[in-house]
Amino acid sequence: MANVVVVGSQWGDEGKGKIVDWLSERADVVVRFQGGHNAGHTLVVDGKVYKLSLLPSGVVREGKLSIIGNGVVFDPHAFVAETDKLRGLGVEVTPDRLKIAENTALILSLHRELDGFREDAAARSGTGIGTTRRGIGPAYEDKVGRRAIRVMDLADMETLPIKVDRLLDHHNPLRRGLGHPEVTREAIMGELTSVAAQVLPYMDRVWKVLDDARRAGDRILFEGAQGTLLDIDHGTYPFVTSSNTVAGQAAAGSGVGPGTLSYVLGITKAYTTRVGEGPFPTEQKNEIGEFLGTRGHEFGVVTGRKRRCGWFDAVLVRQAVAVNGIKGIALTKLDVLDGLDEIKVCTAYRLDGEIIDYLPASQGAQARVEPIYESLEGWKGTTGGARSWNDLPAQAVKYVRHIEELIGAPVALLSTSPEREDTILVTDPFQD
């Protein structure tokens, strides 16, 4: 059976939630493999809206096993709050429906606080990154520094205090240097023991669960968060997230071999948006940007922050196709472009007088690139709610076909509204 990896091909917010939910109906297992609860997914199922931050999209569907992999950083208090919220919406998240990898690193209150301290200081100096202040980066730092508290540690109260002391040996000098009070062992132990009983029933050897599922022929859907341009290595560094967001991370972040990953689907918005600071070559700080943001309801699911908007950037998506090994894209929000007389697409950049077809790696060069556009005729008809190619205006079809040519990947799915049924299937990513 084919297994599918879903990744964002831009700066995130491409509409992964709906696509993952659409695909999860055919999947047996849905896996989150990186990121934290800073990644928001909005699902619309039978008219009911679910906003998820940490949990895999599969949790809202009966009969699906959802997994939080070891590549995620896990805030146990956010987990409890999110499961409680879903329970209020009639979704029971039980240990037989959700597994959390035992070796997943935890986000603690001191991570959130450190994130905020640093961002405040950076903002005062004009060097802010624009993080969500949820402790994601500091938690990954502790994981790489080999001092993280992990889910399995909640089951070993004898050695947990020793690990907490080791963590505080690092954090308290940082806090003193930033002018903030130290944290006590008792405070962190109280924070952990207060949620241990609610988290531990979900703990499992996820690598073994996934290996058993693979051997049984189950279809596995790997769900990424954020987008390729926010990858810690391949994104617009330093204005990125703190983990690898590309498809290759699906293997390392869940405990499966690379050969398990059969099809990489890149979620791609029909225009471009990003949240936070950093370069954005096609950003439109004008009426077009306002139009796209208003029509597209471009506000962050988790933070509520207004997204920056601009024309489709084929350079970035073409690079994402190469880095991820994307076999097909799911094109979303085409309907936002309905009614425009002219639509522009960035096909290359000009950097210091030279034309280039890639995003340079250096921060300075990224800030200097200028987009080179070509103009396409818009369409007056509507694409919203279309469920077949015949329902689309001719110019809209032409726009989609041109994007395929520019990025070097075909459209596998075309999403025409937030409703999951409003999806045109071209190629089934789960086909054997």
CSV table of C-alpha atoms in Angstrom, one decimal:
chain,number,residue,atom,x,y,z
A,1,MET,CA,0.0,0.0,0.0
A,2,ALA,CA,1.2,3.6,-0.7
A,3,ASN,CA,1.9,5.9,2.1
A,4,VAL,CA,1.7,9.7,1.7
A,5,VAL,CA,3.6,12.6,3.2
A,6,VAL,CA,1.9,16.0,3.2
A,7,VAL,CA,4.1,19.1,3.3
A,8,GLY,CA,3.6,22.8,2.8
A,9,SER,CA,5.4,24.1,-0.2
A,10,GLN,CA,5.4,27.8,0.8
A,11,TRP,CA,5.6,29.5,4.2
A,12,GLY,CA,2.8,27.4,5.8
A,13,ASP,CA,-0.9,28.2,6.0
A,14,GLU,CA,-1.5,26.6,2.6
A,15,GLY,CA,-4.6,24.8,3.7
A,16,LYS,CA,-3.0,21.5,4.8
A,17,GLY,CA,-5.8,20.8,7.4
A,18,LYS,CA,-8.5,20.3,4.9
A,19,ILE,CA,-6.3,18.3,2.5
A,20,VAL,CA,-5.1,16.0,5.3
A,21,ASP,CA,-8.7,15.5,6.5
A,22,TRP,CA,-9.8,14.7,3.0
A,23,LEU,CA,-7.0,12.2,2.6
A,24,SER,CA,-7.5,10.8,6.1
A,25,GLU,CA,-10.7,9.2,5.1
A,26,ARG,CA,-8.7,6.8,3.0
A,27,ALA,CA,-5.8,6.4,5.5
A,28,ASP,CA,-5.7,4.1,8.4
A,29,VAL,CA,-3.0,6.0,10.4
A,30,VAL,CA,-2.3,9.8,10.5
A,31,VAL,CA,1.1,10.9,11.9
A,32,ARG,CA,2.4,14.3,13.0
A,33,PHE,CA,6.1,14.2,12.6
A,34,GLN,CA,7.5,17.7,13.5
A,35,GLY,CA,6.6,21.1,15.0
A,36,GLY,CA,4.6,21.9,18.1
A,37,HIS,CA,1.3,23.5,19.0
A,38,ASN,CA,2.3,26.6,17.0
A,39,ALA,CA,0.9,25.0,13.8
A,40,GLY,CA,-2.8,25.6,13.2
A,41,HIS,CA,-5.1,23.4,11.1
A,42,THR,CA,-8.7,24.3,10.4
A,43,LEU,CA,-11.0,21.4,9.5
A,44,VAL,CA,-14.5,21.8,8.3
A,45,VAL,CA,-16.4,18.5,8.6
A,46,ASP,CA,-20.1,18.3,7.9
A,47,GLY,CA,-20.4,22.1,8.6
A,48,LYS,CA,-18.6,21.8,11.9
A,49,VAL,CA,-15.3,23.7,12.3
A,50,TYR,CA,-12.4,22.2,14.2
A,51,LYS,CA,-9.2,24.2,15.0
A,52,LEU,CA,-6.3,21.9,15.9
A,53,SER,CA,-2.8,23.0,17.0
A,54,LEU,CA,-1.0,19.9,18.3
A,55,LEU,CA,-3.2,16.9,17.5
A,56,PRO,CA,-3.1,15.2,14.1
A,57,SER,CA,-6.0,15.9,11.8
A,58,GLY,CA,-7.1,12.3,12.0
A,59,VAL,CA,-8.5,12.6,15.5
A,60,VAL,CA,-11.8,14.0,14.3
A,61,ARG,CA,-12.5,10.9,12.2
A,62,GLU,CA,-13.8,7.6,13.7
A,63,GLY,CA,-11.7,4.5,13.1
A,64,LYS,CA,-8.4,6.3,12.5
A,65,LEU,CA,-5.3,5.9,14.6
A,66,SER,CA,-3.5,9.2,15.2
A,67,ILE,CA,0.1,9.5,16.2
A,68,ILE,CA,2.3,12.2,17.6
A,69,GLY,CA,5.8,11.3,16.5
A,70,ASN,CA,9.2,11.8,18.3
A,71,GLY,CA,10.0,14.8,15.9
A,72,VAL,CA,7.3,16.9,17.6
A,73,VAL,CA,7.9,18.9,20.7
A,74,PHE,CA,5.0,18.3,23.0
A,75,ASP,CA,3.3,20.7,25.4
A,76,PRO,CA,1.4,18.5,27.8
A,77,HIS,CA,-0.8,21.3,29.1
A,78,ALA,CA,-1.7,22.3,25.6
A,79,PHE,CA,-2.5,18.7,24.9
A,80,VAL,CA,-4.9,18.5,27.8
A,81,ALA,CA,-6.6,21.8,26.9
A,82,GLU,CA,-7.0,20.7,23.2
A,83,THR,CA,-8.4,17.3,24.1
A,84,ASP,CA,-10.8,18.9,26.5
A,85,LYS,CA,-11.9,21.4,23.8
A,86,LEU,CA,-12.5,18.5,21.3
A,87,ARG,CA,-14.5,16.6,23.9
A,88,GLY,CA,-16.8,19.6,24.2
A,89,LEU,CA,-17.3,19.3,20.4
A,90,GLY,CA,-18.2,15.7,20.7
A,91,VAL,CA,-14.9,14.2,19.8
A,92,GLU,CA,-13.5,11.7,22.3
A,93,VAL,CA,-9.7,11.5,22.1
A,94,THR,CA,-8.8,8.1,23.8
A,95,PRO,CA,-5.6,6.1,24.0
A,96,ASP,CA,-6.9,3.6,21.5
A,97,ARG,CA,-7.2,6.4,18.9
A,98,LEU,CA,-4.1,8.4,19.7
A,99,LYS,CA,-0.5,7.4,20.5
A,100,ILE,CA,2.3,9.7,21.6
A,101,ALA,CA,5.9,8.6,21.0
A,102,GLU,CA,7.6,7.8,24.3
A,103,ASN,CA,10.8,9.7,23.2
A,104,THR,CA,9.0,12.9,22.4
A,105,ALA,CA,10.5,16.0,24.0
A,106,LEU,CA,8.3,18.2,26.3
A,107,ILE,CA,7.6,21.9,26.2
A,108,LEU,CA,7.6,23.4,29.7
A,109,SER,CA,6.6,26.7,31.0
A,110,LEU,CA,10.2,27.8,31.2
A,111,HIS,CA,10.4,27.2,27.4
A,112,ARG,CA,7.5,29.5,26.8
A,113,GLU,CA,8.9,32.1,29.1
A,114,LEU,CA,12.3,32.1,27.6
A,115,ASP,CA,10.7,32.4,24.1
A,116,GLY,CA,8.9,35.5,25.2
A,117,PHE,CA,11.9,37.0,27.0
A,118,ARG,CA,14.0,36.7,23.9
A,119,GLU,CA,11.4,37.9,21.5
A,120,ASP,CA,10.7,41.0,23.7
A,121,ALA,CA,14.4,41.8,23.8
A,122,ALA,CA,14.8,41.2,20.0
A,123,ALA,CA,11.8,43.4,19.3
A,124,ARG,CA,13.2,46.3,21.3
A,125,SER,CA,16.4,46.1,19.1
A,126,GLY,CA,14.5,45.6,15.9
A,127,THR,CA,15.7,42.1,15.3
A,128,GLY,CA,12.6,40.1,16.2
A,129,ILE,CA,11.9,36.8,14.4
A,130,GLY,CA,8.1,36.9,15.1
A,131,THR,CA,7.8,33.6,16.9
A,132,THR,CA,4.5,32.4,18.4
A,133,ARG,CA,6.1,32.6,21.9
A,134,ARG,CA,4.9,29.0,22.6
A,135,GLY,CA,8.3,27.6,23.6
A,136,ILE,CA,8.9,25.7,20.4
A,137,GLY,CA,12.5,26.9,19.7
A,138,PRO,CA,13.8,26.6,23.3
A,139,ALA,CA,12.3,23.1,23.6
A,140,TYR,CA,14.2,22.0,20.4
A,141,GLU,CA,17.3,23.6,21.8
A,142,ASP,CA,17.1,21.4,24.9
A,143,LYS,CA,16.4,18.4,22.8
A,144,VAL,CA,19.6,18.9,20.7
A,145,GLY,CA,21.5,19.8,23.9
A,146,ARG,CA,20.5,16.4,25.4
A,147,ARG,CA,18.9,17.9,28.5
A,148,ALA,CA,15.2,17.6,27.4
A,149,ILE,CA,12.5,16.1,29.6
A,150,ARG,CA,10.7,13.5,27.5
A,151,VAL,CA,7.3,11.8,27.7
A,152,MET,CA,8.8,8.6,29.1
A,153,ASP,CA,10.4,10.5,31.9
A,154,LEU,CA,6.9,11.2,33.4
A,155,ALA,CA,6.8,7.5,34.2
A,156,ASP,CA,10.0,7.5,36.2
A,157,MET,CA,9.5,9.8,39.2
A,158,GLU,CA,12.8,8.6,40.8
A,159,THR,CA,15.1,10.0,38.2
A,160,LEU,CA,12.9,12.8,37.0
A,161,PRO,CA,14.2,15.3,39.7
A,162,ILE,CA,17.8,14.6,38.6
A,163,LYS,CA,16.8,15.4,35.0
A,164,VAL,CA,15.0,18.6,36.1
A,165,ASP,CA,18.0,19.7,38.0
A,166,ARG,CA,20.2,19.2,34.9
A,167,LEU,CA,17.7,21.3,32.8
A,168,LEU,CA,17.7,24.1,35.4
A,169,ASP,CA,21.5,24.2,35.5
A,170,HIS,CA,21.2,25.5,31.9
A,171,HIS,CA,18.1,27.6,32.2
A,172,ASN,CA,18.6,29.5,35.4
A,173,PRO,CA,21.8,31.2,34.4
A,174,LEU,CA,20.1,32.2,31.2
A,175,ARG,CA,17.2,33.7,33.1
A,176,ARG,CA,19.5,35.6,35.5
A,177,GLY,CA,21.3,37.0,32.5
A,178,LEU,CA,18.0,38.2,31.0
A,179,GLY,CA,17.1,39.8,34.4
A,180,HIS,CA,14.4,37.3,35.3
A,181,PRO,CA,14.0,35.1,38.5
A,182,GLU,CA,15.2,31.6,38.6
A,183,VAL,CA,12.8,28.6,38.5
A,184,THR,CA,12.8,26.0,41.3
A,185,ARG,CA,12.9,22.2,41.0
A,186,GLU,CA,9.6,22.1,42.9
A,187,ALA,CA,7.8,24.3,40.4
A,188,ILE,CA,8.8,22.2,37.4
A,189,MET,CA,8.1,18.9,39.3
A,190,GLY,CA,4.6,20.2,40.2
A,191,GLU,CA,4.0,21.2,36.6
A,192,LEU,CA,5.0,17.7,35.4
A,193,THR,CA,3.2,15.7,38.0
A,194,SER,CA,0.0,17.6,37.5
A,195,VAL,CA,-0.4,16.2,33.9
A,196,ALA,CA,1.5,12.9,34.0
A,197,ALA,CA,-1.6,10.8,34.7
A,198,GLN,CA,-3.4,12.5,31.7
A,199,VAL,CA,-0.5,12.0,29.3
A,200,LEU,CA,1.0,8.6,30.1
A,201,PRO,CA,-2.0,6.4,28.9
A,202,TYR,CA,-1.2,7.7,25.4
A,203,MET,CA,2.5,6.9,25.5
A,204,ASP,CA,3.7,4.1,23.2
A,205,ARG,CA,6.6,2.8,21.1
A,206,VAL,CA,5.5,4.6,18.0
A,207,TRP,CA,8.2,3.2,15.8
A,208,LYS,CA,6.8,-0.3,16.6
A,209,VAL,CA,3.2,0.8,16.1
A,210,LEU,CA,4.1,2.2,12.7
A,211,ASP,CA,6.2,-0.9,11.7
A,212,ASP,CA,3.3,-3.2,12.6
A,213,ALA,CA,0.9,-1.0,10.6
A,214,ARG,CA,3.3,-1.0,7.6
A,215,ARG,CA,3.6,-4.8,7.7
A,216,ALA,CA,-0.2,-5.1,7.9
A,217,GLY,CA,-0.6,-3.1,4.8
A,218,ASP,CA,-2.2,-0.1,6.5
A,219,ARG,CA,-2.2,3.2,4.7
A,220,ILE,CA,-0.2,5.8,6.6
A,221,LEU,CA,-0.5,9.6,6.2
A,222,PHE,CA,2.3,11.7,7.4
A,223,GLU,CA,1.2,15.2,8.3
A,224,GLY,CA,3.7,18.1,8.3
A,225,ALA,CA,3.3,21.4,10.0
A,226,GLN,CA,4.4,24.9,8.7
A,227,GLY,CA,5.9,25.0,5.2
A,228,THR,CA,9.1,24.3,3.3
A,229,LEU,CA,10.3,28.0,3.4
A,230,LEU,CA,10.1,27.8,7.2
A,231,ASP,CA,12.5,24.8,7.4
A,232,ILE,CA,15.4,25.3,9.8
A,233,ASP,CA,17.9,24.4,7.0
A,234,HIS,CA,16.1,25.1,3.7
A,235,GLY,CA,14.0,28.1,4.6
A,236,THR,CA,14.5,31.8,4.9
A,237,TYR,CA,16.9,31.5,7.8
A,238,PRO,CA,16.8,32.9,10.5
A,239,PHE,CA,13.1,33.8,9.9
A,240,VAL,CA,12.1,30.1,10.2
A,241,THR,CA,10.7,27.6,12.6
A,242,SER,CA,13.0,25.4,14.8
A,243,SER,CA,12.5,22.1,13.0
A,244,ASN,CA,12.9,20.4,9.6
A,245,THR,CA,9.6,20.8,7.8
A,246,VAL,CA,10.6,19.0,4.6
A,247,ALA,CA,9.4,15.5,3.6
A,248,GLY,CA,12.5,13.8,4.7
A,249,GLN,CA,11.8,14.6,8.3
A,250,ALA,CA,8.7,12.3,8.1
A,251,ALA,CA,11.0,9.3,8.5
A,252,ALA,CA,13.2,10.6,11.2
A,253,GLY,CA,10.4,12.3,13.1
A,254,SER,CA,8.2,9.2,13.4
A,255,GLY,CA,10.7,6.3,13.4
A,256,VAL,CA,10.2,4.7,10.0
A,257,GLY,CA,12.6,4.0,7.2
A,258,PRO,CA,12.7,6.3,4.1
A,259,GLY,CA,11.4,3.5,1.9
A,260,THR,CA,8.1,3.8,3.8
A,261,LEU,CA,7.4,7.2,2.2
A,262,SER,CA,5.8,6.5,-1.2
A,263,TYR,CA,4.3,9.8,-2.3
A,264,VAL,CA,5.0,13.4,-1.3
A,265,LEU,CA,2.1,15.8,-1.8
A,266,GLY,CA,2.9,19.5,-1.6
A,267,ILE,CA,0.1,21.8,-0.4
A,268,THR,CA,0.3,25.0,-2.5
A,269,LYS,CA,-1.8,28.1,-2.2
A,270,ALA,CA,-2.8,29.8,-5.5
A,271,TYR,CA,-1.1,32.9,-4.2
A,272,THR,CA,1.4,33.4,-1.4
A,273,THR,CA,1.2,34.3,2.2
A,274,ARG,CA,3.5,34.3,5.3
A,275,VAL,CA,3.1,35.2,9.0
A,276,GLY,CA,5.8,37.0,10.9
A,277,GLU,CA,9.0,38.7,9.9
A,278,GLY,CA,11.4,37.8,7.1
A,279,PRO,CA,11.8,38.2,3.3
A,280,PHE,CA,8.8,37.9,1.0
A,281,PRO,CA,9.7,38.8,-2.6
A,282,THR,CA,6.1,38.9,-4.0
A,283,GLU,CA,4.4,40.6,-1.0
A,284,GLN,CA,1.9,43.2,-2.1
A,285,LYS,CA,1.6,46.1,0.4
A,286,ASN,CA,-1.3,47.6,-1.5
A,287,GLU,CA,-4.9,47.0,-2.4
A,288,ILE,CA,-4.1,43.7,-4.0
A,289,GLY,CA,-2.5,42.5,-0.8
A,290,GLU,CA,-5.6,43.7,1.2
A,291,PHE,CA,-7.9,42.0,-1.3
A,292,LEU,CA,-6.2,38.7,-1.0
A,293,GLY,CA,-6.1,38.9,2.7
A,294,THR,CA,-9.7,39.8,3.1
A,295,ARG,CA,-11.1,37.4,0.5
A,296,GLY,CA,-8.9,34.6,1.7
A,297,HIS,CA,-9.5,35.2,5.5
A,298,GLU,CA,-5.8,35.3,6.0
A,299,PHE,CA,-5.4,35.3,9.8
A,300,GLY,CA,-3.4,32.7,11.7
A,301,VAL,CA,-5.4,29.8,13.2
A,302,VAL,CA,-3.3,29.8,16.4
A,303,THR,CA,-2.2,33.4,16.8
A,304,GLY,CA,-4.9,35.3,15.0
A,305,ARG,CA,-2.1,37.3,13.4
A,306,LYS,CA,-2.8,38.9,10.0
A,307,ARG,CA,-0.9,37.2,7.2
A,308,ARG,CA,1.1,39.1,4.6
A,309,CYS,CA,-0.1,38.4,1.1
A,310,GLY,CA,1.3,38.5,-2.4
A,311,TRP,CA,1.3,37.0,-5.8
A,312,PHE,CA,2.1,33.3,-6.5
A,313,ASP,CA,5.9,32.8,-6.4
A,314,ALA,CA,6.8,29.9,-8.8
A,315,VAL,CA,10.5,30.2,-7.9
A,316,LEU,CA,9.9,29.3,-4.3
A,317,VAL,CA,7.5,26.4,-5.1
A,318,ARG,CA,9.7,25.0,-7.8
A,319,GLN,CA,12.5,24.9,-5.2
A,320,ALA,CA,10.2,23.2,-2.7
A,321,VAL,CA,9.3,20.6,-5.3
A,322,ALA,CA,13.0,19.8,-5.6
A,323,VAL,CA,13.9,19.8,-1.9
A,324,ASN,CA,10.9,17.6,-0.9
A,325,GLY,CA,10.7,15.3,-3.9
A,326,ILE,CA,7.1,16.4,-4.4
A,327,LYS,CA,5.3,14.2,-6.9
A,328,GLY,CA,2.1,16.3,-7.1
A,329,ILE,CA,0.6,19.4,-5.5
A,330,ALA,CA,-2.8,20.1,-3.9
A,331,LEU,CA,-3.6,23.6,-5.1
A,332,THR,CA,-5.8,25.5,-2.6
A,333,LYS,CA,-7.7,28.8,-2.5
A,334,LEU,CA,-8.0,29.2,-6.3
A,335,ASP,CA,-11.4,30.8,-5.6
A,336,VAL,CA,-9.7,33.8,-3.9
A,337,LEU,CA,-8.5,34.9,-7.3
A,338,ASP,CA,-12.1,34.9,-8.8
A,339,GLY,CA,-13.0,38.3,-10.4
A,340,LEU,CA,-9.5,39.7,-10.8
A,341,ASP,CA,-8.8,41.3,-14.2
A,342,GLU,CA,-5.1,40.5,-14.1
A,343,ILE,CA,-3.2,37.9,-12.1
A,344,LYS,CA,0.6,38.1,-11.8
A,345,VAL,CA,3.0,35.2,-11.3
A,346,CYS,CA,6.7,35.5,-10.3
A,347,THR,CA,8.8,33.4,-12.6
A,348,ALA,CA,12.3,34.5,-11.7
A,349,TYR,CA,14.3,36.9,-9.5
A,350,ARG,CA,16.7,39.8,-10.3
A,351,LEU,CA,19.6,39.9,-7.8
A,352,ASP,CA,22.1,42.7,-8.2
A,353,GLY,CA,21.4,42.9,-11.9
A,354,GLU,CA,21.5,39.2,-12.6
A,355,ILE,CA,18.5,37.0,-13.3
A,356,ILE,CA,18.3,33.9,-11.1
A,357,ASP,CA,15.8,31.0,-10.8
A,358,TYR,CA,16.3,30.1,-7.2
A,359,LEU,CA,16.1,31.7,-3.7
A,360,PRO,CA,19.6,32.5,-2.5
A,361,ALA,CA,20.5,31.1,0.9
A,362,SER,CA,22.0,34.3,2.5
A,363,GLN,CA,19.7,36.6,4.5
A,364,GLY,CA,21.1,39.7,2.7
A,365,ALA,CA,20.6,38.3,-0.7
A,366,GLN,CA,17.1,37.2,0.1
A,367,ALA,CA,16.2,40.7,1.1
A,368,ARG,CA,17.6,42.2,-2.1
A,369,VAL,CA,15.9,39.9,-4.7
A,370,GLU,CA,13.3,41.5,-6.9
A,371,PRO,CA,10.5,39.4,-8.4
A,372,ILE,CA,10.2,39.2,-12.2
A,373,TYR,CA,6.5,38.8,-13.1
A,374,GLU,CA,4.4,37.7,-16.0
A,375,SER,CA,0.8,38.7,-16.3
A,376,LEU,CA,-2.1,36.4,-16.9
A,377,GLU,CA,-5.7,37.2,-17.8
A,378,GLY,CA,-8.1,36.7,-14.9
A,379,TRP,CA,-11.6,35.2,-15.0
A,380,LYS,CA,-15.0,36.6,-14.2
A,381,GLY,CA,-16.7,33.2,-13.4
A,382,THR,CA,-16.5,31.5,-10.0
A,383,THR,CA,-14.3,28.6,-9.0
A,384,GLY,CA,-15.7,28.3,-5.5
A,385,GLY,CA,-17.3,24.9,-4.9
A,386,ALA,CA,-16.3,23.4,-8.2
A,387,ARG,CA,-16.0,19.7,-8.1
A,388,SER,CA,-14.9,19.0,-11.7
A,389,TRP,CA,-12.7,20.6,-14.3
A,390,ASN,CA,-15.8,21.3,-16.4
A,391,ASP,CA,-17.1,23.6,-13.6
A,392,LEU,CA,-14.0,25.9,-13.9
A,393,PRO,CA,-13.7,29.0,-16.1
A,394,ALA,CA,-11.4,28.4,-19.0
A,395,GLN,CA,-8.9,31.1,-17.8
A,396,ALA,CA,-8.8,29.5,-14.4
A,397,VAL,CA,-7.9,26.1,-16.0
A,398,LYS,CA,-5.2,28.0,-18.0
A,399,TYR,CA,-3.8,29.5,-14.8
A,400,VAL,CA,-3.6,26.1,-13.1
A,401,ARG,CA,-1.9,24.5,-16.1
A,402,HIS,CA,0.6,27.3,-16.3
A,403,ILE,CA,1.5,26.9,-12.6
A,404,GLU,CA,2.2,23.2,-13.3
A,405,GLU,CA,4.6,24.1,-16.0
A,406,LEU,CA,6.4,26.7,-13.9
A,407,ILE,CA,7.0,24.5,-10.9
A,408,GLY,CA,7.6,21.2,-12.6
A,409,ALA,CA,4.9,19.2,-10.8
A,410,PRO,CA,1.3,18.3,-11.7
A,411,VAL,CA,-1.8,19.2,-9.7
A,412,ALA,CA,-3.0,16.1,-8.0
A,413,LEU,CA,-5.8,17.7,-6.1
A,414,LEU,CA,-7.6,21.1,-6.5
A,415,SER,CA,-9.4,22.5,-3.5
A,416,THR,CA,-12.1,25.0,-4.3
A,417,SER,CA,-13.5,25.8,-0.9
A,418,PRO,CA,-12.9,25.0,2.8
A,419,GLU,CA,-15.5,22.2,2.5
A,420,ARG,CA,-13.8,18.8,2.1
A,421,GLU,CA,-16.2,17.7,-0.6
A,422,ASP,CA,-15.3,20.7,-2.8
A,423,THR,CA,-12.2,19.0,-4.1
A,424,ILE,CA,-11.3,17.9,-7.6
A,425,LEU,CA,-9.2,14.7,-7.6
A,426,VAL,CA,-6.8,14.3,-10.5
A,427,THR,CA,-4.3,11.8,-9.1
A,428,ASP,CA,-4.9,9.6,-6.1
A,429,PRO,CA,-1.8,9.9,-3.8
A,430,PHE,CA,-2.8,6.6,-2.2
A,431,GLN,CA,-2.9,4.7,-5.4
A,432,ASP,CA,-0.8,1.5,-5.2
